[in-house]
Amino acid sequence: MKLTRAHTLTVLFILTCALGYVTLLEETPQDTAYNTKRGIVASILVFLCFGVTQAKDGPFSRPHPAYWRFWLCVSVVYELFLIFILFQTVQDGRQFMKYIDPHLGVPLPERDYGGNCLIYDPGNETDPFHNIWDKLDGFVPAHFFGWYLKTLMIRDWWMCMIISVMFEFLEYSLEHQLPNFSECWWDHWIMDVILCNGLGIYCGMKTLSWLSLKTYKWQGLWNIPTYKGKMKRIVFQFTPYSWVKFEWKPASSLRRWLAVCGIIFVFLLAELNTFYLKFVLWMPPEHYLVLLRLVFFVNVGGVAMREIYDFMDDPKFYKKLGQQAWLVAAITATEFLIVVKYDPYTLTLSLPFYITQCWILGIILVLTWTAWRFFIRDITLRYKEIRRQQQEHKYEKDKCLSNGDGLSSILDEQNGNKLRERKL
């Protein structure tokens, strides 16, 4: 049976009545903090139910459009929470986290991943490879699965590798601000870029290849005769309804080039926000809120990337950017503002001189290539085309004069060449 909005509105009405009934029956505790938290949770639940029923559908329809409407409403709730935190004092904002988890609101030391960077430590006779085993913690599979899912979102090998390598350069550049950015060279390039990130990107590309070759012909569950076929159909409900291959083509036009650069910038900023928010809000890396934020970005990021690609690929049909893409951009910006407000001293620590030189050189190279590819190269090509047409016109004119043709043919060719030059 198809779930309609009338059914979901009925569920919303029943939920509201149930909440009111429970509130009337039980005796209200005299704990102000408890009542406040319970009221906020109930309000969020009612808003989520309303949004799931009434929000506009996004580009995805599997496993169900209501699932993606739910994450759209969660985006609104999270953005409102960030704005609330932004308008608190630093001390009040950190202590407010105690209402979510009493163990929060306490300064936490950052772990230093640097130190002894020997792969084989001869000084440790018990275990010479102890430095490697110390790095093999729970964040290794998190890196792998994170980049596997990011590849499914971006659907482009080059963009994923650029973001992966760029983030390692950012860790090098900012290790004087956050101690946990200080890692060994082999931790940066072998464990992160090649093993965890590279393997995740490879598996993601293989999955994308399978999805692009898969036949998308759907059949109703009750029309399938065998139980094996029914179970297979249930599993495939969590795969895309149809497949769209992303072809970003950043060098095809200045608009697409700037859009791809903006996507990479927002991705990197969201990655940095993960570490800086933990630092300024005193959240340990293994806390469940950190994991929930990553799960949130996995769900909303896929929708946002699809909306951005549709807007770039066919702007005549998609007149404006999708709602989820705007919310993701707003959330990323608000998180960065919280970091700036809560710890401006850390962010304003000056970069080492050699790091500054490297970034200035990189920016100059990118700007130079942009100017050459989209301005100087086009002007040169147009000039060469005009020169070629002028030479052809001169050759035809000399040929007509030598053959004794009339002046009218020459004038017709001149007019035709002028029209072609105007079109160019």
Tab-separated table of C-alpha atoms in Angstrom:
chain	number	residue	atom	x	y	z
A	1	MET	CA	0.000	0.000	0.000
A	2	LYS	CA	1.359	3.390	-0.955
A	3	LEU	CA	1.916	5.791	1.937
A	4	THR	CA	0.158	9.063	1.125
A	5	ARG	CA	0.376	12.421	2.841
A	6	ALA	CA	-3.129	11.935	4.187
A	7	HIS	CA	-1.869	8.904	6.122
A	8	THR	CA	1.111	10.794	7.476
A	9	LEU	CA	-1.082	13.738	8.494
A	10	THR	CA	-3.217	11.259	10.409
A	11	VAL	CA	-0.085	9.981	12.166
A	12	LEU	CA	0.854	13.583	13.023
A	13	PHE	CA	-2.588	14.215	14.507
A	14	ILE	CA	-2.457	10.995	16.551
A	15	LEU	CA	1.059	11.811	17.808
A	16	THR	CA	0.023	15.299	18.893
A	17	CYS	CA	-3.021	13.945	20.704
A	18	ALA	CA	-0.921	11.238	22.383
A	19	LEU	CA	1.613	13.767	23.624
A	20	GLY	CA	-1.123	15.980	24.990
A	21	TYR	CA	-2.864	13.000	26.612
A	22	VAL	CA	0.336	11.862	28.336
A	23	THR	CA	0.992	15.397	29.574
A	24	LEU	CA	-2.482	15.695	31.046
A	25	LEU	CA	-2.446	12.298	32.738
A	26	GLU	CA	0.918	12.416	34.462
A	27	GLU	CA	1.847	14.795	37.201
A	28	THR	CA	4.268	17.415	35.933
A	29	PRO	CA	7.610	17.153	37.785
A	30	GLN	CA	8.946	20.223	39.536
A	31	ASP	CA	12.310	19.908	37.785
A	32	THR	CA	12.614	22.918	35.463
A	33	ALA	CA	15.564	21.523	33.512
A	34	TYR	CA	13.807	18.195	32.939
A	35	ASN	CA	10.578	19.858	31.822
A	36	THR	CA	12.475	22.160	29.474
A	37	LYS	CA	14.313	19.284	27.811
A	38	ARG	CA	11.128	17.237	27.499
A	39	GLY	CA	9.225	20.164	25.991
A	40	ILE	CA	11.981	20.867	23.454
A	41	VAL	CA	12.132	17.192	22.423
A	42	ALA	CA	8.349	17.015	22.011
A	43	SER	CA	8.333	20.220	19.940
A	44	ILE	CA	11.073	18.856	17.669
A	45	LEU	CA	9.168	15.587	17.191
A	46	VAL	CA	5.987	17.400	16.189
A	47	PHE	CA	7.946	19.621	13.779
A	48	LEU	CA	9.651	16.586	12.234
A	49	CYS	CA	6.331	14.844	11.730
A	50	PHE	CA	4.873	17.951	10.123
A	51	GLY	CA	7.919	18.373	7.862
A	52	VAL	CA	7.936	14.736	6.786
A	53	THR	CA	4.338	15.116	5.625
A	54	GLN	CA	4.422	18.613	4.121
A	55	ALA	CA	7.989	19.400	2.990
A	56	LYS	CA	8.820	19.418	-0.703
A	57	ASP	CA	10.263	16.231	-2.157
A	58	GLY	CA	13.930	16.161	-3.128
A	59	PRO	CA	15.670	14.447	-6.044
A	60	PHE	CA	15.791	11.013	-4.342
A	61	SER	CA	12.834	8.649	-4.011
A	62	ARG	CA	14.454	5.565	-2.459
A	63	PRO	CA	13.959	4.027	0.014
A	64	HIS	CA	11.046	6.502	0.351
A	65	PRO	CA	10.671	10.258	-0.237
A	66	ALA	CA	9.601	10.672	3.394
A	67	TYR	CA	13.053	9.503	4.472
A	68	TRP	CA	14.737	12.414	2.671
A	69	ARG	CA	12.082	14.868	3.850
A	70	PHE	CA	12.944	13.757	7.379
A	71	TRP	CA	16.617	14.652	6.908
A	72	LEU	CA	15.631	17.979	5.389
A	73	CYS	CA	13.705	18.797	8.578
A	74	VAL	CA	16.608	17.565	10.710
A	75	SER	CA	18.758	20.046	8.789
A	76	VAL	CA	16.447	22.876	9.823
A	77	VAL	CA	16.503	21.752	13.472
A	78	TYR	CA	20.299	21.473	13.463
A	79	GLU	CA	20.722	24.895	11.883
A	80	LEU	CA	18.431	26.436	14.523
A	81	PHE	CA	20.457	24.706	17.244
A	82	LEU	CA	23.692	26.111	15.794
A	83	ILE	CA	22.234	29.620	15.678
A	84	PHE	CA	21.187	29.271	19.324
A	85	ILE	CA	24.725	28.199	20.290
A	86	LEU	CA	26.169	31.047	18.233
A	87	PHE	CA	24.286	33.665	20.272
A	88	GLN	CA	25.470	32.351	23.650
A	89	THR	CA	28.569	33.379	25.511
A	90	VAL	CA	31.494	30.995	25.252
A	91	GLN	CA	31.054	29.723	28.813
A	92	ASP	CA	27.259	29.372	28.524
A	93	GLY	CA	27.524	27.609	25.176
A	94	ARG	CA	29.955	25.038	26.508
A	95	GLN	CA	27.936	24.477	29.673
A	96	PHE	CA	24.743	24.165	27.625
A	97	MET	CA	26.167	20.960	26.187
A	98	LYS	CA	25.718	19.452	29.676
A	99	TYR	CA	21.950	19.445	29.031
A	100	ILE	CA	22.620	17.018	26.173
A	101	ASP	CA	25.237	14.958	28.011
A	102	PRO	CA	26.265	15.644	31.629
A	103	HIS	CA	29.800	14.481	30.828
A	104	LEU	CA	30.334	17.374	28.413
A	105	GLY	CA	31.351	20.920	29.320
A	106	VAL	CA	34.743	19.806	30.650
A	107	PRO	CA	38.062	20.805	28.997
A	108	LEU	CA	39.620	17.858	27.207
A	109	PRO	CA	43.286	17.507	26.220
A	110	GLU	CA	43.881	16.972	22.521
A	111	ARG	CA	45.794	13.830	21.604
A	112	ASP	CA	49.090	14.357	19.760
A	113	TYR	CA	49.496	11.931	16.870
A	114	GLY	CA	53.064	13.056	16.168
A	115	GLY	CA	56.061	12.360	18.343
A	116	ASN	CA	58.108	9.303	17.505
A	117	CYS	CA	57.613	8.735	13.763
A	118	LEU	CA	59.879	5.728	13.303
A	119	ILE	CA	58.112	2.916	11.481
A	120	TYR	CA	60.605	0.448	12.978
A	121	ASP	CA	61.741	1.484	16.455
A	122	PRO	CA	64.904	-0.493	17.355
A	123	GLY	CA	64.853	1.006	20.842
A	124	ASN	CA	61.712	-0.948	21.694
A	125	GLU	CA	62.800	-4.579	21.754
A	126	THR	CA	59.390	-5.850	22.833
A	127	ASP	CA	57.513	-4.467	19.810
A	128	PRO	CA	59.563	-2.438	17.290
A	129	PHE	CA	56.386	-1.680	15.262
A	130	HIS	CA	54.495	-0.202	18.200
A	131	ASN	CA	54.128	3.169	16.434
A	132	ILE	CA	52.056	1.543	13.681
A	133	TRP	CA	49.854	-0.404	16.093
A	134	ASP	CA	49.204	2.771	18.102
A	135	LYS	CA	47.747	4.445	14.986
A	136	LEU	CA	45.425	1.525	14.185
A	137	ASP	CA	42.459	2.715	16.228
A	138	GLY	CA	38.766	3.063	15.475
A	139	PHE	CA	39.369	6.037	13.202
A	140	VAL	CA	40.998	3.825	10.527
A	141	PRO	CA	37.713	2.113	9.482
A	142	ALA	CA	35.979	5.479	9.973
A	143	HIS	CA	38.337	7.006	7.384
A	144	PHE	CA	37.650	4.143	4.970
A	145	PHE	CA	33.847	4.158	5.254
A	146	GLY	CA	33.799	7.957	5.281
A	147	TRP	CA	35.593	8.203	1.950
A	148	TYR	CA	33.573	5.318	0.528
A	149	LEU	CA	30.387	7.281	1.214
A	150	LYS	CA	31.905	10.574	0.021
A	151	THR	CA	32.764	8.903	-3.271
A	152	LEU	CA	29.139	7.817	-3.637
A	153	MET	CA	28.138	11.450	-3.090
A	154	ILE	CA	30.671	13.142	-5.399
A	155	ARG	CA	30.841	10.353	-8.038
A	156	ASP	CA	34.147	11.574	-9.443
A	157	TRP	CA	37.587	10.060	-8.794
A	158	TRP	CA	39.563	13.240	-9.458
A	159	MET	CA	37.500	15.432	-7.152
A	160	CYS	CA	37.721	12.875	-4.342
A	161	MET	CA	41.496	12.582	-4.652
A	162	ILE	CA	41.924	16.366	-4.765
A	163	ILE	CA	39.841	16.801	-1.597
A	164	SER	CA	41.719	13.961	0.139
A	165	VAL	CA	45.168	15.354	-0.680
A	166	MET	CA	44.134	18.957	0.014
A	167	PHE	CA	42.929	18.022	3.489
A	168	GLU	CA	46.303	16.477	4.310
A	169	PHE	CA	47.958	19.747	3.241
A	170	LEU	CA	45.517	21.590	5.515
A	171	GLU	CA	46.524	19.345	8.410
A	172	TYR	CA	50.173	20.187	7.730
A	173	SER	CA	49.299	23.890	7.623
A	174	LEU	CA	47.164	23.963	10.790
A	175	GLU	CA	49.036	21.595	13.102
A	176	HIS	CA	50.266	24.632	15.053
A	177	GLN	CA	46.617	25.403	15.927
A	178	LEU	CA	45.241	21.933	16.713
A	179	PRO	CA	47.681	19.389	18.199
A	180	ASN	CA	45.797	16.394	16.750
A	181	PHE	CA	46.662	17.602	13.230
A	182	SER	CA	50.283	16.781	14.029
A	183	GLU	CA	50.812	13.355	12.482
A	184	CYS	CA	53.750	11.404	11.125
A	185	TRP	CA	54.499	11.625	7.422
A	186	TRP	CA	53.573	7.984	6.870
A	187	ASP	CA	50.333	8.523	8.800
A	188	HIS	CA	49.432	11.365	6.406
A	189	TRP	CA	50.348	9.812	3.068
A	190	ILE	CA	50.436	6.036	3.557
A	191	MET	CA	47.728	5.302	6.125
A	192	ASP	CA	45.379	8.166	5.253
A	193	VAL	CA	45.738	9.047	1.561
A	194	ILE	CA	46.774	5.662	0.123
A	195	LEU	CA	45.274	3.018	2.420
A	196	CYS	CA	42.174	4.448	4.118
A	197	ASN	CA	41.094	7.219	1.755
A	198	GLY	CA	42.433	5.620	-1.423
A	199	LEU	CA	40.894	2.220	-0.711
A	200	GLY	CA	37.588	3.850	0.228
A	201	ILE	CA	37.573	5.864	-3.010
A	202	TYR	CA	38.451	2.745	-5.034
A	203	CYS	CA	35.609	0.706	-3.492
A	204	GLY	CA	33.260	3.640	-3.976
A	205	MET	CA	34.143	3.910	-7.673
A	206	LYS	CA	33.583	0.169	-8.095
A	207	THR	CA	30.154	0.528	-6.491
A	208	LEU	CA	29.351	3.459	-8.792
A	209	SER	CA	30.398	1.367	-11.787
A	210	TRP	CA	28.053	-1.422	-10.682
A	211	LEU	CA	25.175	1.014	-10.148
A	212	SER	CA	25.709	2.555	-13.591
A	213	LEU	CA	25.578	-0.883	-15.281
A	214	LYS	CA	22.604	-2.139	-13.274
A	215	THR	CA	19.251	-2.520	-15.071
A	216	TYR	CA	16.639	-0.288	-13.435
A	217	LYS	CA	13.383	-2.107	-14.128
A	218	TRP	CA	11.160	-2.220	-11.084
A	219	GLN	CA	8.348	-4.645	-10.317
A	220	GLY	CA	5.780	-4.544	-7.551
A	221	LEU	CA	6.578	-6.675	-4.506
A	222	TRP	CA	3.312	-8.626	-4.667
A	223	ASN	CA	3.788	-9.331	-8.371
A	224	ILE	CA	6.973	-11.329	-7.687
A	225	PRO	CA	6.096	-15.036	-7.298
A	226	THR	CA	9.094	-16.389	-5.322
A	227	TYR	CA	10.200	-15.545	-1.777
A	228	LYS	CA	13.788	-15.160	-2.983
A	229	GLY	CA	12.631	-12.606	-5.531
A	230	LYS	CA	10.651	-10.745	-2.868
A	231	MET	CA	13.673	-10.552	-0.545
A	232	LYS	CA	15.848	-9.349	-3.414
A	233	ARG	CA	13.268	-6.688	-4.260
A	234	ILE	CA	13.219	-5.504	-0.619
A	235	VAL	CA	17.009	-5.166	-0.589
A	236	PHE	CA	16.998	-3.299	-3.913
A	237	GLN	CA	14.500	-0.839	-2.437
A	238	PHE	CA	17.546	0.774	-0.793
A	239	THR	CA	19.292	1.300	-4.140
A	240	PRO	CA	18.596	4.264	-6.459
A	241	TYR	CA	15.409	4.285	-8.519
A	242	SER	CA	17.450	5.359	-11.550
A	243	TRP	CA	21.048	6.345	-12.134
A	244	VAL	CA	22.601	9.673	-13.106
A	245	LYS	CA	26.298	9.746	-13.897
A	246	PHE	CA	28.001	12.914	-12.671
A	247	GLU	CA	30.173	14.573	-15.309
A	248	TRP	CA	31.446	17.712	-13.628
A	249	LYS	CA	33.636	18.919	-16.565
A	250	PRO	CA	35.274	21.748	-14.569
A	251	ALA	CA	37.360	22.981	-17.527
A	252	SER	CA	34.401	23.284	-19.907
A	253	SER	CA	33.342	26.754	-18.742
A	254	LEU	CA	34.207	29.375	-16.144
A	255	ARG	CA	30.855	28.837	-14.405
A	256	ARG	CA	31.464	25.113	-13.892
A	257	TRP	CA	35.074	25.725	-12.848
A	258	LEU	CA	34.028	28.178	-10.128
A	259	ALA	CA	31.236	25.833	-9.022
A	260	VAL	CA	33.620	22.879	-8.649
A	261	CYS	CA	36.098	25.051	-6.733
A	262	GLY	CA	33.256	26.147	-4.451
A	263	ILE	CA	32.224	22.521	-3.828
A	264	ILE	CA	35.789	21.565	-2.907
A	265	PHE	CA	36.052	24.594	-0.600
A	266	VAL	CA	32.807	23.775	1.245
A	267	PHE	CA	33.840	20.115	1.576
A	268	LEU	CA	37.175	21.067	3.111
A	269	LEU	CA	35.556	23.635	5.425
A	270	ALA	CA	33.042	21.047	6.646
A	271	GLU	CA	35.912	18.620	7.306
A	272	LEU	CA	37.802	21.247	9.313
A	273	ASN	CA	34.651	22.150	11.247
A	274	THR	CA	34.545	18.571	12.541
A	275	PHE	CA	37.857	19.037	14.356
A	276	TYR	CA	37.463	22.652	15.390
A	277	LEU	CA	33.942	22.154	16.818
A	278	LYS	CA	35.237	19.331	18.989
A	279	PHE	CA	38.012	21.640	20.130
A	280	VAL	CA	35.907	24.703	21.003
A	281	LEU	CA	32.884	22.826	22.451
A	282	TRP	CA	35.014	20.375	24.449
A	283	MET	CA	33.687	17.183	22.884
A	284	PRO	CA	35.887	14.047	22.899
A	285	PRO	CA	36.471	12.536	19.432
A	286	GLU	CA	34.682	9.304	20.355
A	287	HIS	CA	31.512	11.055	21.590
A	288	TYR	CA	28.252	9.950	19.993
A	289	LEU	CA	27.396	13.541	18.928
A	290	VAL	CA	30.453	13.545	16.663
A	291	LEU	CA	29.265	10.313	15.049
A	292	LEU	CA	25.711	11.636	14.702
A	293	ARG	CA	26.993	14.735	12.921
A	294	LEU	CA	28.884	12.565	10.427
A	295	VAL	CA	25.789	10.406	9.820
A	296	PHE	CA	23.783	13.593	9.314
A	297	PHE	CA	26.221	14.955	6.711
A	298	VAL	CA	26.284	11.633	4.853
A	299	ASN	CA	22.513	11.764	4.353
A	300	VAL	CA	22.113	15.455	3.563
A	301	GLY	CA	25.365	15.689	1.585
A	302	GLY	CA	24.227	13.191	-1.034
A	303	VAL	CA	21.025	15.129	-1.684
A	304	ALA	CA	22.893	18.444	-1.769
A	305	MET	CA	25.419	17.152	-4.307
A	306	ARG	CA	22.638	15.887	-6.578
A	307	GLU	CA	20.837	19.229	-6.389
A	308	ILE	CA	24.048	21.116	-7.174
A	309	TYR	CA	24.807	18.874	-10.149
A	310	ASP	CA	21.269	19.199	-11.541
A	311	PHE	CA	21.450	22.978	-11.236
A	312	MET	CA	24.841	23.085	-12.977
A	313	ASP	CA	23.993	20.567	-15.680
A	314	ASP	CA	20.586	21.940	-16.715
A	315	PRO	CA	20.043	25.489	-15.397
A	316	LYS	CA	17.142	26.070	-17.805
A	317	PHE	CA	15.076	23.313	-16.166
A	318	TYR	CA	16.339	23.802	-12.610
A	319	LYS	CA	15.801	27.517	-12.137
A	320	LYS	CA	17.306	27.663	-8.639
A	321	LEU	CA	19.539	25.687	-6.329
A	322	GLY	CA	17.843	23.001	-4.239
A	323	GLN	CA	16.716	23.567	-0.664
A	324	GLN	CA	19.014	20.932	0.847
A	325	ALA	CA	22.077	22.441	-0.861
A	326	TRP	CA	21.297	25.857	0.631
A	327	LEU	CA	20.829	24.346	4.091
A	328	VAL	CA	24.131	22.460	3.935
A	329	ALA	CA	25.931	25.664	2.938
A	330	ALA	CA	24.223	27.581	5.764
A	331	ILE	CA	25.076	24.877	8.317
A	332	THR	CA	28.731	24.819	7.261
A	333	ALA	CA	28.959	28.610	7.486
A	334	THR	CA	27.251	28.701	10.909
A	335	GLU	CA	29.590	26.046	12.291
A	336	PHE	CA	32.549	28.099	11.130
A	337	LEU	CA	31.105	31.224	12.788
A	338	ILE	CA	30.788	29.317	16.069
A	339	VAL	CA	34.446	28.322	15.851
A	340	VAL	CA	35.463	31.925	15.132
A	341	LYS	CA	33.453	33.280	18.066
A	342	TYR	CA	34.381	30.625	20.627
A	343	ASP	CA	38.131	30.587	20.040
A	344	PRO	CA	39.377	33.477	17.874
A	345	TYR	CA	42.834	33.229	19.448
A	346	THR	CA	43.489	29.766	17.994
A	347	LEU	CA	42.256	30.732	14.539
A	348	THR	CA	44.402	33.866	14.450
A	349	LEU	CA	47.648	32.061	15.214
A	350	SER	CA	49.805	33.039	12.264
A	351	LEU	CA	50.903	30.411	9.782
A	352	PRO	CA	54.604	29.547	9.580
A	353	PHE	CA	56.380	31.549	6.874
A	354	TYR	CA	57.131	28.571	4.626
A	355	ILE	CA	53.480	27.426	4.866
A	356	THR	CA	52.308	30.905	3.845
A	357	GLN	CA	54.675	30.887	0.876
A	358	CYS	CA	53.374	27.515	-0.295
A	359	TRP	CA	49.727	28.636	-0.134
A	360	ILE	CA	50.462	31.919	-1.923
A	361	LEU	CA	52.279	30.002	-4.673
A	362	GLY	CA	49.379	27.561	-5.009
A	363	ILE	CA	46.776	30.348	-5.203
A	364	ILE	CA	48.844	32.188	-7.835
A	365	LEU	CA	49.103	29.013	-9.931
A	366	VAL	CA	45.344	28.396	-9.751
A	367	LEU	CA	44.531	32.015	-10.664
A	368	THR	CA	47.070	31.967	-13.506
A	369	TRP	CA	45.613	28.760	-14.950
A	370	THR	CA	42.082	30.177	-14.631
A	371	ALA	CA	43.043	33.356	-16.487
A	372	TRP	CA	44.845	31.394	-19.210
A	373	ARG	CA	42.124	28.754	-19.689
A	374	PHE	CA	39.041	30.955	-19.719
A	375	PHE	CA	40.348	34.331	-20.946
A	376	ILE	CA	43.761	34.334	-22.654
A	377	ARG	CA	43.238	31.020	-24.434
A	378	ASP	CA	39.819	32.024	-25.789
A	379	ILE	CA	41.133	35.371	-27.033
A	380	THR	CA	44.052	33.615	-28.734
A	381	LEU	CA	41.770	31.099	-30.411
A	382	ARG	CA	39.435	33.823	-31.672
A	383	TYR	CA	42.399	35.798	-33.032
A	384	LYS	CA	43.735	32.736	-34.846
A	385	GLU	CA	40.320	32.035	-36.362
A	386	ILE	CA	40.003	35.602	-37.636
A	387	ARG	CA	43.505	35.461	-39.116
A	388	ARG	CA	42.687	32.198	-40.842
A	389	GLN	CA	39.518	33.639	-42.353
A	390	GLN	CA	41.350	36.751	-43.533
A	391	GLN	CA	43.974	34.630	-45.258
A	392	GLU	CA	41.302	32.535	-46.936
A	393	HIS	CA	39.528	35.702	-48.089
A	394	LYS	CA	42.753	37.138	-49.528
A	395	TYR	CA	43.461	33.896	-51.356
A	396	GLU	CA	39.958	33.769	-52.842
A	397	LYS	CA	40.178	37.430	-53.872
A	398	ASP	CA	43.487	36.897	-55.679
A	399	LYS	CA	42.071	33.820	-57.351
A	400	CYS	CA	39.000	35.694	-58.582
A	401	LEU	CA	41.107	38.554	-59.987
A	402	SER	CA	43.436	36.179	-61.798
A	403	ASN	CA	40.457	34.331	-63.329
A	404	GLY	CA	38.807	37.611	-64.413
A	405	ASP	CA	35.678	37.111	-62.359
A	406	GLY	CA	33.375	40.038	-61.740
A	407	LEU	CA	33.525	42.395	-58.829
A	408	SER	CA	30.160	41.225	-57.498
A	409	SER	CA	31.536	37.817	-56.428
A	410	ILE	CA	34.316	39.541	-54.474
A	411	LEU	CA	31.843	41.808	-52.719
A	412	ASP	CA	29.637	38.853	-51.853
A	413	GLU	CA	32.588	37.051	-50.279
A	414	GLN	CA	33.589	40.144	-48.353
A	415	ASN	CA	30.084	40.516	-46.950
A	416	GLY	CA	30.027	36.834	-46.025
A	417	ASN	CA	33.373	37.111	-44.237
A	418	LYS	CA	32.210	40.183	-42.327
A	419	LEU	CA	29.118	38.317	-41.141
A	420	ARG	CA	31.234	35.391	-39.975
A	421	GLU	CA	33.595	37.738	-38.114
A	422	ARG	CA	30.619	39.368	-36.369
A	423	LYS	CA	29.337	35.969	-35.269
A	424	LEU	CA	32.769	35.085	-33.861
